[in-house]
Coordinates of C-alpha atoms in Angstrom, one line a residue:
M1 CA 294.1 222.1 14.5
D2 CA 293.0 225.1 16.6
R3 CA 295.2 227.4 18.6
G4 CA 293.9 229.1 21.7
S5 CA 291.3 228.1 24.2
A6 CA 288.2 226.4 22.9
P7 CA 285.4 228.8 22.3
A8 CA 282.1 228.5 24.2
T9 CA 279.4 226.9 22.2
P10 CA 276.5 229.3 21.6
A11 CA 273.0 228.0 21.7
S12 CA 271.8 226.9 18.2
P13 CA 268.4 228.3 17.6
S14 CA 265.6 226.1 16.4
T15 CA 264.7 227.8 13.2
P16 CA 261.1 227.5 11.9
P17 CA 260.7 225.6 8.6
S18 CA 260.9 228.3 6.0
A19 CA 263.6 229.7 3.8
A20 CA 265.7 231.3 6.6
A21 CA 269.4 232.1 6.9
G22 CA 271.5 233.0 9.9
K23 CA 274.4 235.3 9.0
V24 CA 277.3 235.6 11.4
P25 CA 280.8 237.1 11.0
S26 CA 282.4 233.9 12.2
I27 CA 280.8 230.6 13.0
P28 CA 282.9 228.1 15.0
S29 CA 282.3 224.5 14.0
S30 CA 280.9 223.8 17.4
A31 CA 278.1 226.3 16.8
T32 CA 277.0 224.9 13.5
S33 CA 274.7 222.0 12.8
R34 CA 276.1 218.6 13.7
S35 CA 273.9 216.8 11.1
C36 CA 271.4 217.6 8.5
P37 CA 268.4 218.4 10.8
R38 CA 264.8 218.2 9.8
P39 CA 263.0 221.4 10.9
R40 CA 260.6 220.8 13.7
R41 CA 257.0 220.2 12.8
S42 CA 255.5 223.2 14.6
L43 CA 254.2 224.8 11.4
R44 CA 251.3 223.2 9.5
S45 CA 251.2 222.2 5.9
R46 CA 254.8 222.2 4.8
S47 CA 257.5 219.6 4.4
G48 CA 260.9 220.2 6.0
G49 CA 264.2 220.3 4.2
P50 CA 267.8 219.9 5.3
A51 CA 270.2 222.5 6.6
S52 CA 272.9 223.8 4.3
T53 CA 275.6 222.6 6.8
C54 CA 275.3 218.8 6.7
R55 CA 277.4 216.5 8.8
G56 CA 280.9 216.4 7.3
R57 CA 283.6 213.8 7.6
P58 CA 284.7 212.7 11.1
Q59 CA 288.0 214.1 12.2
I60 CA 290.3 214.3 15.1
R61 CA 290.9 217.8 16.4
A62 CA 293.9 218.9 18.3
R63 CA 293.3 222.1 20.2
L64 CA 296.4 223.9 21.3
D65 CA 296.7 225.9 24.6
A66 CA 298.4 229.1 23.5
D67 CA 299.9 229.7 26.9
K68 CA 301.5 226.3 27.1
V69 CA 302.8 226.4 23.5
G70 CA 304.5 229.7 24.3
R71 CA 305.9 228.3 27.6
Y72 CA 307.7 225.5 25.6
E73 CA 308.8 228.1 23.0
L74 CA 307.1 226.2 20.3
R75 CA 305.5 227.5 17.1
T76 CA 302.2 226.3 15.7
W77 CA 304.0 225.4 12.6
D78 CA 306.3 223.0 14.5
V79 CA 303.4 221.1 15.9
A80 CA 301.6 221.0 12.6
N81 CA 304.6 219.7 10.8
T82 CA 305.1 217.0 13.4
L83 CA 301.5 215.8 13.1
R84 CA 301.6 215.9 9.3
T85 CA 304.8 213.9 9.3
A86 CA 303.3 211.3 11.7
L87 CA 300.0 210.9 9.9
Q88 CA 300.5 211.8 6.3
G89 CA 304.2 211.6 6.0
S90 CA 306.9 214.0 4.8
E91 CA 309.1 213.6 1.7
I92 CA 312.8 213.5 2.7
S93 CA 314.4 212.4 -0.5
K94 CA 314.0 210.5 -3.8
F95 CA 315.6 207.5 -5.4
R96 CA 315.8 206.2 -8.9
I97 CA 315.5 202.8 -10.5
G98 CA 316.3 203.1 -14.1
E99 CA 314.2 206.0 -15.5
D100 CA 311.6 205.7 -12.7
E101 CA 311.8 208.1 -9.7
Y102 CA 310.3 207.4 -6.3
D103 CA 309.6 209.6 -3.3
I104 CA 311.0 208.6 0.1
V105 CA 308.3 209.4 2.7
V106 CA 308.7 209.1 6.4
R107 CA 305.7 208.6 8.7
H108 CA 304.5 206.5 11.6
G109 CA 303.6 202.9 10.9
S110 CA 299.9 202.0 10.4
G111 CA 299.7 200.5 13.8
A112 CA 300.9 203.7 15.4
R113 CA 298.1 206.0 14.0
Q114 CA 294.9 204.1 14.6
S115 CA 293.5 205.8 17.7
I116 CA 293.6 208.9 19.8
E117 CA 295.9 207.0 22.2
D118 CA 298.4 206.6 19.4
L119 CA 298.3 210.4 18.7
E120 CA 298.7 211.2 22.4
E121 CA 302.1 209.3 22.3
I122 CA 303.4 211.7 19.6
T123 CA 306.3 213.9 20.8
V124 CA 307.5 217.2 19.3
F125 CA 311.2 217.7 19.0
H126 CA 312.4 221.1 19.8
E127 CA 316.0 222.2 20.5
G128 CA 317.1 218.7 21.5
A129 CA 314.2 218.1 23.8
T130 CA 311.1 215.9 23.2
I131 CA 307.8 217.3 24.3
P132 CA 304.7 215.1 24.5
L133 CA 301.8 216.4 22.4
T134 CA 299.4 216.1 25.4
A135 CA 301.5 218.6 27.4
F136 CA 300.0 221.5 25.4
A137 CA 297.2 220.0 23.3
D138 CA 293.7 218.5 23.8
I139 CA 292.9 215.8 21.3
S140 CA 289.3 214.8 20.7
F141 CA 286.9 213.5 18.0
D142 CA 285.0 216.1 16.1
T143 CA 283.0 216.5 12.9
G144 CA 284.0 218.9 10.2
L145 CA 281.6 221.0 8.1
G146 CA 280.2 219.3 5.0
A147 CA 280.1 222.7 3.3
I148 CA 280.8 226.4 4.2
R149 CA 278.5 228.9 2.4
R150 CA 279.1 232.6 2.4
I151 CA 277.0 235.6 1.3
D152 CA 278.8 238.9 1.2
E153 CA 281.8 237.3 2.9
R154 CA 279.7 236.2 5.9
R155 CA 279.2 232.6 6.8
V156 CA 275.6 231.5 6.3
V157 CA 273.5 228.5 7.4
T158 CA 270.3 228.0 5.5
L159 CA 267.2 226.0 6.6
S160 CA 264.8 225.3 3.8
S161 CA 261.3 224.0 3.6
D162 CA 258.6 223.4 0.9
V163 CA 255.0 224.5 1.2
A164 CA 252.4 221.8 0.9
T165 CA 249.9 222.0 -2.0
G166 CA 246.9 224.1 -1.2
F167 CA 248.5 226.4 1.4
N168 CA 249.8 229.9 1.0
A169 CA 253.5 230.6 1.5
N170 CA 252.9 234.1 2.9
A171 CA 250.6 232.8 5.6
L172 CA 253.2 230.2 6.7
R173 CA 255.9 232.8 6.6
S174 CA 253.9 235.0 9.0
E175 CA 253.4 232.1 11.3
A176 CA 257.2 231.3 11.2
Q177 CA 257.9 235.0 11.8
S178 CA 255.9 234.8 15.0
H179 CA 258.1 231.9 16.2
I180 CA 261.3 233.7 15.2
E181 CA 260.4 236.8 17.1
N182 CA 260.6 234.8 20.4
L183 CA 264.1 233.5 19.7
R184 CA 267.1 234.9 21.5
L185 CA 270.0 234.7 19.1
P186 CA 273.6 234.9 20.4
A187 CA 275.6 238.1 19.8
G188 CA 276.8 238.4 16.2
Y189 CA 274.0 236.2 14.9
A190 CA 271.2 237.4 12.6
L191 CA 268.3 235.7 10.9
S192 CA 266.4 236.6 7.7
F193 CA 264.1 235.1 5.2
T194 CA 265.4 234.2 1.8
G195 CA 264.1 232.2 -1.2
E196 CA 260.6 232.9 -2.3
S197 CA 260.3 235.6 0.4
E198 CA 263.4 237.4 -0.8
D199 CA 262.3 237.1 -4.4
G200 CA 258.9 238.6 -3.4
E201 CA 260.5 241.6 -1.8
E202 CA 262.6 242.2 -4.9
A203 CA 259.5 241.9 -7.1
K204 CA 257.6 244.2 -4.8
A205 CA 260.3 246.9 -5.1
F206 CA 260.3 246.5 -8.9
S207 CA 256.5 246.7 -9.2
S208 CA 256.5 249.8 -7.1
D209 CA 259.2 251.5 -9.2
A210 CA 257.4 250.4 -12.4
F211 CA 254.1 251.7 -11.2
G212 CA 255.5 255.1 -10.1
T213 CA 257.4 255.4 -13.4
A214 CA 254.2 254.7 -15.4
L215 CA 252.3 257.3 -13.4
M216 CA 255.0 259.9 -14.0
L217 CA 255.1 259.2 -17.7
I218 CA 251.3 259.4 -18.0
L219 CA 251.3 262.6 -16.0
I220 CA 253.9 264.2 -18.3
V221 CA 251.9 263.2 -21.5
L222 CA 248.6 264.6 -20.0
I223 CA 250.2 267.9 -18.9
T224 CA 251.6 268.3 -22.4
Q225 CA 248.3 267.3 -24.1
F226 CA 245.9 269.4 -22.0
T227 CA 248.3 272.3 -21.2
S228 CA 247.1 272.1 -17.6
V229 CA 248.3 270.7 -14.3
T230 CA 245.0 270.2 -12.5
V231 CA 243.1 268.3 -15.2
P232 CA 245.7 265.5 -15.4
F233 CA 245.3 264.9 -11.7
V234 CA 241.5 264.6 -12.2
I235 CA 242.2 261.9 -14.9
L236 CA 244.7 260.1 -12.7
S237 CA 242.1 259.9 -9.9
S238 CA 240.6 257.0 -12.0
V239 CA 243.7 255.0 -11.1
I240 CA 242.9 255.3 -7.4
L241 CA 239.3 254.2 -8.2
S242 CA 240.6 251.2 -10.1
L243 CA 242.7 250.1 -7.0
I244 CA 239.5 250.0 -5.0
G245 CA 238.1 247.5 -7.5
V246 CA 241.4 245.5 -7.4
F247 CA 241.2 244.9 -3.6
I248 CA 237.5 244.2 -3.7
G249 CA 238.0 241.6 -6.3
L250 CA 240.9 239.9 -4.5
M251 CA 238.9 239.7 -1.3
I252 CA 235.7 238.4 -3.0
T253 CA 237.5 235.8 -5.0
R254 CA 239.9 235.0 -2.2
T255 CA 242.8 235.3 -4.6
P256 CA 246.3 235.8 -3.0
F257 CA 247.9 239.1 -3.7
G258 CA 250.8 237.9 -5.9
I259 CA 253.4 240.6 -6.0
I260 CA 254.5 239.9 -9.6
M261 CA 251.3 239.1 -11.5
T262 CA 249.0 241.3 -9.5
G263 CA 251.5 244.1 -9.8
V264 CA 251.6 243.6 -13.6
G265 CA 247.8 243.7 -13.6
V266 CA 247.7 247.0 -11.7
I267 CA 250.3 248.6 -14.1
S268 CA 248.3 247.4 -17.1
L269 CA 245.1 248.6 -15.6
T270 CA 246.5 252.1 -15.2
G271 CA 246.7 252.6 -18.9
I272 CA 243.2 251.3 -19.6
V273 CA 241.4 253.4 -17.0
V274 CA 243.4 256.5 -17.8
N275 CA 242.4 256.1 -21.4
N276 CA 238.7 256.0 -20.5
A277 CA 239.0 259.2 -18.5
I278 CA 240.8 260.9 -21.4
V279 CA 238.2 259.9 -23.8
L280 CA 235.5 261.4 -21.6
L281 CA 237.2 264.7 -20.7
D282 CA 238.6 265.3 -24.1
Y283 CA 235.1 265.3 -25.5
V284 CA 234.0 267.7 -22.8
F285 CA 236.7 270.2 -23.9
K286 CA 235.7 269.8 -27.5
V287 CA 232.0 270.6 -27.0
R288 CA 232.8 273.4 -24.6
V289 CA 234.8 275.1 -27.4
S290 CA 231.7 274.9 -29.5
G291 CA 229.8 277.1 -27.0
L292 CA 228.1 274.6 -24.6
E293 CA 228.1 275.4 -20.9
K294 CA 230.1 273.2 -18.5
I295 CA 227.3 271.1 -17.1
D296 CA 225.7 270.6 -20.6
A297 CA 229.1 269.7 -22.0
I298 CA 229.6 267.0 -19.3
V299 CA 226.1 265.6 -19.9
E300 CA 226.7 265.5 -23.7
A301 CA 230.1 263.8 -23.2
G302 CA 228.6 261.2 -20.9
K303 CA 225.9 260.4 -23.5
T304 CA 228.4 260.3 -26.4
R305 CA 231.3 258.5 -24.8
F306 CA 229.3 256.0 -22.7
R307 CA 229.2 253.4 -25.4
P308 CA 232.9 253.5 -26.3
V309 CA 234.0 253.4 -22.6
I310 CA 231.6 250.5 -21.8
L311 CA 232.6 248.5 -24.9
T312 CA 236.3 248.9 -24.1
A313 CA 235.8 247.6 -20.5
V314 CA 233.5 244.8 -21.6
T315 CA 235.7 243.5 -24.3
T316 CA 238.8 243.6 -22.1
I317 CA 237.0 241.8 -19.3
L318 CA 235.6 239.1 -21.5
G319 CA 239.0 238.5 -23.1
L320 CA 240.6 238.0 -19.7
I321 CA 238.0 235.6 -18.3
P322 CA 239.5 232.5 -20.0
L323 CA 242.9 233.4 -18.8
T324 CA 241.8 234.1 -15.3
T325 CA 239.6 231.0 -14.8
G326 CA 241.7 228.6 -16.9
L327 CA 238.9 228.2 -19.4
S328 CA 240.1 226.4 -22.6
L329 CA 238.7 224.4 -25.5
D330 CA 240.0 221.1 -26.7
F331 CA 239.4 221.3 -30.5
G332 CA 240.1 217.6 -30.9
R333 CA 237.2 216.6 -28.7
L334 CA 235.1 219.4 -30.2
L335 CA 235.5 217.9 -33.7
E336 CA 234.4 214.6 -32.2
G337 CA 231.1 216.2 -31.3
S338 CA 231.5 216.3 -27.5
L339 CA 231.2 219.9 -26.4
G340 CA 231.0 219.0 -22.7
D341 CA 234.3 217.1 -22.8
A342 CA 236.0 219.8 -25.0
L343 CA 235.3 222.6 -22.5
I344 CA 238.0 222.6 -19.8
V345 CA 237.8 224.9 -16.7
G346 CA 240.5 225.4 -14.2
G347 CA 243.6 224.9 -16.2
E348 CA 247.1 225.2 -14.7
S349 CA 247.5 228.6 -16.4
S350 CA 245.0 230.1 -14.0
Q351 CA 247.3 229.6 -11.0
W352 CA 249.9 231.9 -12.6
W353 CA 247.7 234.4 -14.6
G354 CA 244.7 234.4 -12.1
P355 CA 245.9 237.2 -9.9
M356 CA 246.6 239.5 -12.9
G357 CA 243.3 238.7 -14.4
V358 CA 241.3 239.3 -11.2
A359 CA 243.1 242.6 -10.7
V360 CA 242.3 243.8 -14.3
I361 CA 238.8 242.5 -14.4
W362 CA 237.6 243.9 -11.1
G363 CA 239.7 247.0 -11.2
L364 CA 238.4 247.9 -14.7
G365 CA 234.8 247.0 -13.8
V366 CA 234.7 249.2 -10.8
A367 CA 236.8 252.0 -12.3
T368 CA 234.7 252.2 -15.5
F369 CA 231.5 252.8 -13.5
L370 CA 233.1 255.3 -11.1
T371 CA 234.9 257.0 -14.0
L372 CA 231.6 257.8 -15.7
V373 CA 230.3 259.3 -12.4
I374 CA 233.2 260.5 -10.2
V375 CA 235.5 262.0 -12.9
P376 CA 232.9 264.3 -14.4
V377 CA 231.8 265.4 -10.8
M378 CA 235.5 266.1 -9.9
Y379 CA 236.0 268.1 -13.1
A380 CA 232.8 270.1 -12.5
A381 CA 233.9 270.9 -8.9
I382 CA 237.5 271.8 -9.8
D383 CA 236.7 273.8 -13.0
P384 CA 235.8 277.0 -11.1
V385 CA 239.1 276.7 -9.2
I386 CA 240.9 276.3 -12.5
G387 CA 239.2 279.4 -13.9
A388 CA 239.9 281.4 -10.8
G389 CA 243.6 280.4 -10.9
R390 CA 243.8 281.4 -14.6
L391 CA 242.3 284.8 -13.8
L392 CA 244.7 285.3 -10.9
L393 CA 247.7 284.4 -13.1
R394 CA 246.5 286.7 -15.9
G395 CA 246.0 289.6 -13.4
I396 CA 249.5 289.1 -12.0
W397 CA 250.9 289.0 -15.5
R398 CA 249.1 292.1 -16.6
R399 CA 250.1 294.0 -13.4
R400 CA 253.7 293.1 -14.0
A401 CA 253.5 294.0 -17.6
G402 CA 252.0 297.4 -16.7
E403 CA 254.7 298.1 -14.1
S404 CA 257.3 297.2 -16.7
R405 CA 255.8 299.6 -19.3
A406 CA 255.6 302.4 -16.6
Q407 CA 259.3 302.0 -15.9
E408 CA 260.1 302.2 -19.6
V409 CA 258.1 305.5 -19.9
V410 CA 259.9 307.0 -16.9
S411 CA 263.3 305.9 -18.3
G412 CA 262.4 307.5 -21.7
R413 CA 261.7 310.8 -20.1

């Protein structure tokens, strides 16, 4: 039973078939879905799903006119109590038969509550007068909500859809977004993507935070180890070089950028490529201490550390190839002597681990080559700047020390 004038029914937008939710402060029943709609087939390669507000049980709704109710000096409770007594009955007393107790319930007979016409004949008693229900109420058939869902205390209607096999959810989401941008939602309504899209955004935020934290921790360790601020940034440049390889690999292999697994691959890749740069520059510092010039030390480090760096990259890449391609070996068939049947390519694991493997393999391959070339060049270019900075700091320190001693001498006099 509603009190007040019936609200205008806002237009119900046709939501594209993806995980979408419309959040509104208050959704009147007339504005919600009348049934479990199947999303329209305007997007390719996905199967539609039902809305979260399915058709509820049929009901008869009595809408009260607030002005007329006040004119008759009635209260909403008076009308509700009358309707409840007529339809469901009201307990007026009890009686006993032996030890058994029975309720005495008063309500209209079954023949007087079968149709809207029967309800329209109900009268409300107030201060000795009988007032017809139709004098201040509009009675009509309606459908209640099958379920009311809320997120953060706001009513939500969710339309869901499954992506067909062989198609990318992100591409369909972008296509759905282009349709949604053309919709004109009523005031108070909002629409957002949930489900896999929402999970992807959370995973993206987590991966970004984890990547930033990893770089910060690596930077702190490098500064402590090399007692320098500039050299660690030269080493961290290999991380940027590895990202070039990651994106090249994803484009060449046409592998989707999976936020979770590709992010894990990039974070893992960071430690590997930084280790290669450390191995190279650490040897440069060692041979320079022995008396070699800068360029000679870089060449010597390249010759000496080339094999360890290459072996680290090659063994890592070869170890990830089975995981990335789904390559596996059936030992049962192998023992039977059938090598061709025992070798399986394209297992289900590659769908999950593939993006991570592609990121590490291509990122490490490109970064290893560039690390052996770019990092020594950057160090050779930045070393004079480092030396000039050290001389400048020493000069400033000596000047301040001299001024301090002069002041002490003057004070002593």
